[in-house]
Amino acid sequence: MIPNSYKWYYDFFGEDSTCPKDVQDILDAVKQGDEVEVYINSPGGVIDVGSEIYTLLKTQKENVKIYITGEACSAASIAAMAGYCEMSPTALMMVHCVSSGVNGNHKAMEHMGEVLRTADKALCTAYMDKAGMSETEALEMMEHETWLTAQQAKEKGLIDKIMFQEQEQDAAQMVNCLSLKLPTLEQMEKVKNMLKNNASESSDAKDKLLMQTKFNYLKMRGEQR
């Protein structure tokens, strides 16, 4: 889940991503009364992006059905709270507190602490609204970086149903971003410059230069890790 301004970068390198504009474009194309199905398999992303996507989906009310197929972590778990939600029995959900990097003196650190606490309180309202839990319960869940199976998420009221459950019962009757790391503005600018330099080349030469651009990008990211 990335900001709109980063979308071109991920598309160029063929990396899966979703930005608010992607969601808005689909909702704009949906006819009134049509059902919207949302499939989530995401390690999370930027908090305001998660909030914006949550809000876009929430406005659709009963016309949205959400399916967690792999994982709904961090900001993606916020988006999953926007409507009726089913979760695969093999999927995972993770909720945690907002994090950020900050440099500066003790005042900057103290200020960032207040900002993060305020952000946590804002985001936890999505869990409160969906599950009917208190703010204290929601914040405690976030503080502990809670990983949930489908069954645990259902018991907490964070999802409405476990996928395939009815079918299995009829047959028987006979959980970084933790891993998400946005490219730096410097990396994006370098790729833009590479693309500009390639614009005047012939088709065959352009294909070769694009391959070289992608190779240089991967090398650049490897050197910065």
CSV table of C-alpha atoms in Angstrom, one decimal:
chain,number,residue,atom,x,y,z
A,1,MET,CA,0.0,0.0,0.0
A,2,ILE,CA,1.9,3.0,-1.3
A,3,PRO,CA,1.2,6.7,-2.0
A,4,ASN,CA,-0.1,7.7,-5.5
A,5,SER,CA,3.2,9.4,-6.3
A,6,TYR,CA,5.1,6.1,-6.0
A,7,LYS,CA,2.9,4.1,-8.2
A,8,TRP,CA,4.8,4.6,-11.5
A,9,TYR,CA,7.9,3.4,-9.9
A,10,TYR,CA,6.5,0.1,-8.7
A,11,ASP,CA,4.7,-0.4,-12.1
A,12,PHE,CA,7.9,0.2,-14.0
A,13,PHE,CA,9.6,-2.6,-12.1
A,14,GLY,CA,6.6,-4.9,-12.2
A,15,GLU,CA,6.2,-4.9,-8.4
A,16,ASP,CA,2.7,-5.5,-6.9
A,17,SER,CA,1.3,-2.4,-5.3
A,18,THR,CA,-1.9,-0.6,-4.5
A,19,CYS,CA,-2.4,3.1,-4.1
A,20,PRO,CA,-5.6,5.1,-3.2
A,21,LYS,CA,-6.0,6.1,-6.9
A,22,ASP,CA,-6.2,2.4,-7.9
A,23,VAL,CA,-9.1,2.0,-5.5
A,24,GLN,CA,-10.8,5.2,-6.5
A,25,ASP,CA,-10.6,4.4,-10.2
A,26,ILE,CA,-12.3,1.1,-9.7
A,27,LEU,CA,-15.0,2.5,-7.5
A,28,ASP,CA,-15.6,5.3,-10.0
A,29,ALA,CA,-16.2,2.6,-12.7
A,30,VAL,CA,-18.6,0.6,-10.5
A,31,LYS,CA,-22.3,1.0,-11.3
A,32,GLN,CA,-24.5,2.1,-8.4
A,33,GLY,CA,-25.6,-1.0,-6.4
A,34,ASP,CA,-23.0,-3.3,-7.8
A,35,GLU,CA,-20.9,-5.3,-5.3
A,36,VAL,CA,-17.2,-4.6,-5.0
A,37,GLU,CA,-14.9,-7.5,-4.0
A,38,VAL,CA,-11.6,-6.6,-2.4
A,39,TYR,CA,-8.8,-9.2,-2.1
A,40,ILE,CA,-6.1,-8.4,0.4
A,41,ASN,CA,-2.6,-10.0,0.6
A,42,SER,CA,-0.4,-7.3,1.9
A,43,PRO,CA,2.4,-6.6,4.5
A,44,GLY,CA,1.0,-3.1,5.0
A,45,GLY,CA,2.3,0.2,4.0
A,46,VAL,CA,2.0,3.9,4.7
A,47,ILE,CA,-0.6,4.8,7.4
A,48,ASP,CA,-2.3,7.6,5.6
A,49,VAL,CA,-2.6,5.4,2.5
A,50,GLY,CA,-4.3,2.7,4.7
A,51,SER,CA,-6.6,5.3,6.1
A,52,GLU,CA,-7.5,6.7,2.7
A,53,ILE,CA,-8.3,3.2,1.3
A,54,TYR,CA,-10.3,2.3,4.4
A,55,THR,CA,-12.3,5.5,4.0
A,56,LEU,CA,-12.9,4.9,0.2
A,57,LEU,CA,-14.2,1.4,0.9
A,58,LYS,CA,-16.2,2.4,4.0
A,59,THR,CA,-18.2,4.8,1.9
A,60,GLN,CA,-19.5,1.8,-0.2
A,61,LYS,CA,-21.2,0.4,2.9
A,62,GLU,CA,-22.9,-3.0,2.3
A,63,ASN,CA,-21.7,-3.1,-1.3
A,64,VAL,CA,-18.1,-4.1,-0.3
A,65,LYS,CA,-17.0,-7.6,0.5
A,66,ILE,CA,-13.4,-8.1,1.6
A,67,TYR,CA,-11.4,-11.3,1.4
A,68,ILE,CA,-8.0,-11.8,3.2
A,69,THR,CA,-6.3,-14.4,1.2
A,70,GLY,CA,-2.7,-14.3,2.4
A,71,GLU,CA,-2.0,-11.7,5.0
A,72,ALA,CA,-3.4,-8.4,6.2
A,73,CYS,CA,-0.7,-6.7,8.2
A,74,SER,CA,-0.3,-3.2,9.6
A,75,ALA,CA,-2.0,-0.7,7.4
A,76,ALA,CA,-3.6,-3.5,5.3
A,77,SER,CA,-5.5,-4.7,8.5
A,78,ILE,CA,-7.0,-1.2,8.7
A,79,ALA,CA,-8.3,-1.5,5.1
A,80,ALA,CA,-9.8,-4.9,6.0
A,81,MET,CA,-12.0,-3.3,8.7
A,82,ALA,CA,-13.9,-1.2,6.0
A,83,GLY,CA,-16.7,-3.7,5.5
A,84,TYR,CA,-17.9,-7.3,5.5
A,85,CYS,CA,-14.7,-9.4,5.7
A,86,GLU,CA,-13.9,-13.1,5.2
A,87,MET,CA,-10.4,-14.6,5.9
A,88,SER,CA,-8.8,-17.7,4.5
A,89,PRO,CA,-8.1,-20.3,7.2
A,90,THR,CA,-4.4,-20.2,6.2
A,91,ALA,CA,-4.2,-16.4,6.3
A,92,LEU,CA,-2.7,-14.1,9.0
A,93,MET,CA,-3.6,-10.7,10.3
A,94,MET,CA,-1.2,-8.5,12.2
A,95,VAL,CA,-1.9,-5.3,14.1
A,96,HIS,CA,0.7,-3.0,15.6
A,97,CYS,CA,1.5,0.5,16.6
A,98,VAL,CA,2.6,3.1,14.1
A,99,SER,CA,6.3,3.5,13.6
A,100,SER,CA,8.5,6.2,12.2
A,101,GLY,CA,12.2,7.3,11.9
A,102,VAL,CA,13.1,10.6,13.4
A,103,ASN,CA,16.4,12.5,13.9
A,104,GLY,CA,17.0,15.4,16.2
A,105,ASN,CA,17.2,16.5,19.8
A,106,HIS,CA,15.1,15.3,22.8
A,107,LYS,CA,12.3,17.7,21.8
A,108,ALA,CA,12.0,16.2,18.4
A,109,MET,CA,11.9,12.7,19.9
A,110,GLU,CA,9.3,13.7,22.5
A,111,HIS,CA,7.2,15.4,19.8
A,112,MET,CA,7.4,12.3,17.6
A,113,GLY,CA,6.2,10.2,20.5
A,114,GLU,CA,3.1,12.3,20.8
A,115,VAL,CA,2.5,12.2,17.1
A,116,LEU,CA,2.8,8.4,17.1
A,117,ARG,CA,0.5,8.0,20.1
A,118,THR,CA,-2.1,10.3,18.4
A,119,ALA,CA,-1.8,8.2,15.2
A,120,ASP,CA,-2.3,5.0,17.1
A,121,LYS,CA,-5.5,6.4,18.7
A,122,ALA,CA,-6.8,7.5,15.3
A,123,LEU,CA,-6.2,4.2,13.6
A,124,CYS,CA,-7.5,2.0,16.4
A,125,THR,CA,-11.0,3.4,15.8
A,126,ALA,CA,-11.2,1.1,12.8
A,127,TYR,CA,-10.8,-1.9,15.0
A,128,MET,CA,-13.2,-0.5,17.6
A,129,ASP,CA,-15.9,0.2,15.0
A,130,LYS,CA,-15.5,-3.3,13.4
A,131,ALA,CA,-15.2,-5.4,16.5
A,132,GLY,CA,-17.0,-3.3,19.1
A,133,MET,CA,-14.0,-3.3,21.3
A,134,SER,CA,-12.9,-0.5,23.6
A,135,GLU,CA,-10.1,1.9,22.8
A,136,THR,CA,-8.1,0.3,25.6
A,137,GLU,CA,-8.5,-3.2,24.1
A,138,ALA,CA,-7.6,-2.0,20.6
A,139,LEU,CA,-4.5,-0.1,21.8
A,140,GLU,CA,-3.3,-3.1,23.9
A,141,MET,CA,-3.7,-5.4,20.9
A,142,MET,CA,-1.6,-2.9,18.8
A,143,GLU,CA,1.0,-2.4,21.6
A,144,HIS,CA,1.8,-6.2,21.6
A,145,GLU,CA,2.1,-6.4,17.7
A,146,THR,CA,-0.6,-9.1,17.7
A,147,TRP,CA,-0.6,-11.8,15.0
A,148,LEU,CA,-3.9,-13.5,14.5
A,149,THR,CA,-5.1,-16.6,12.8
A,150,ALA,CA,-8.5,-16.5,11.0
A,151,GLN,CA,-10.1,-18.2,14.0
A,152,GLN,CA,-8.6,-15.7,16.5
A,153,ALA,CA,-9.6,-12.7,14.3
A,154,LYS,CA,-13.1,-14.1,14.1
A,155,GLU,CA,-13.2,-14.5,17.9
A,156,LYS,CA,-12.2,-10.9,18.3
A,157,GLY,CA,-14.8,-9.8,15.8
A,158,LEU,CA,-12.3,-8.4,13.4
A,159,ILE,CA,-13.7,-10.6,10.5
A,160,ASP,CA,-17.2,-11.9,9.8
A,161,LYS,CA,-16.4,-15.3,8.6
A,162,ILE,CA,-13.7,-17.8,7.9
A,163,MET,CA,-13.6,-18.7,4.2
A,164,PHE,CA,-14.8,-22.2,3.2
A,165,GLN,CA,-16.0,-22.9,6.7
A,166,GLU,CA,-19.5,-23.7,5.7
A,167,GLN,CA,-18.4,-26.0,2.9
A,168,GLU,CA,-16.1,-27.9,5.4
A,169,GLN,CA,-18.9,-28.2,7.9
A,170,ASP,CA,-21.3,-29.6,5.3
A,171,ALA,CA,-18.7,-32.1,4.2
A,172,ALA,CA,-18.1,-33.2,7.8
A,173,GLN,CA,-21.8,-33.7,8.1
A,174,MET,CA,-21.6,-36.8,6.5
A,175,VAL,CA,-1.6,-14.0,10.6
A,176,ASN,CA,6.2,-5.1,8.1
A,177,CYS,CA,4.4,-3.8,7.1
A,178,LEU,CA,7.0,-4.8,8.3
A,179,SER,CA,8.6,-5.9,5.1
A,180,LEU,CA,7.5,-2.9,3.0
A,181,LYS,CA,10.3,-0.5,2.3
A,182,LEU,CA,9.5,2.4,-0.1
A,183,PRO,CA,12.2,3.5,-2.5
A,184,THR,CA,14.0,6.6,-1.5
A,185,LEU,CA,13.4,9.9,-3.4
A,186,GLU,CA,17.0,9.7,-4.6
A,187,GLN,CA,16.4,6.2,-6.1
A,188,MET,CA,13.2,7.4,-7.9
A,189,GLU,CA,15.0,10.4,-9.3
A,190,LYS,CA,17.8,8.3,-10.7
A,191,VAL,CA,15.3,6.0,-12.4
A,192,LYS,CA,13.5,9.0,-13.9
A,193,ASN,CA,16.8,10.3,-15.3
A,194,MET,CA,17.6,6.9,-16.7
A,195,LEU,CA,14.2,6.9,-18.5
A,196,LYS,CA,14.6,10.4,-19.9
A,197,ASN,CA,18.0,9.5,-21.3
A,198,ASN,CA,16.4,6.4,-23.0
A,199,ALA,CA,13.4,8.3,-24.6
A,200,SER,CA,15.0,9.1,-27.9
A,201,GLU,CA,16.4,5.7,-28.7
A,202,SER,CA,15.0,3.2,-31.3
A,203,SER,CA,12.6,0.5,-30.2
A,204,ASP,CA,15.2,-2.3,-30.0
A,205,ALA,CA,17.8,-0.1,-28.4
A,206,LYS,CA,15.2,1.2,-25.9
A,207,ASP,CA,14.3,-2.4,-24.8
A,208,LYS,CA,18.0,-3.1,-24.2
A,209,LEU,CA,18.4,0.2,-22.3
A,210,LEU,CA,15.3,-0.5,-20.2
A,211,MET,CA,16.8,-3.9,-19.2
A,212,GLN,CA,20.1,-2.2,-18.3
A,213,THR,CA,18.1,0.4,-16.3
A,214,LYS,CA,16.4,-2.3,-14.3
A,215,PHE,CA,19.7,-4.1,-13.8
A,216,ASN,CA,21.3,-0.8,-12.6
A,217,TYR,CA,18.3,-0.3,-10.2
A,218,LEU,CA,18.6,-3.7,-8.7
A,219,LYS,CA,22.4,-3.2,-8.3
A,220,MET,CA,21.7,0.2,-6.7
A,221,ARG,CA,19.2,-1.2,-4.2
A,222,GLY,CA,21.6,-4.0,-3.3
A,223,GLU,CA,24.4,-1.6,-2.6
A,224,GLN,CA,22.2,0.4,-0.3
A,225,ARG,CA,21.1,-2.5,1.9
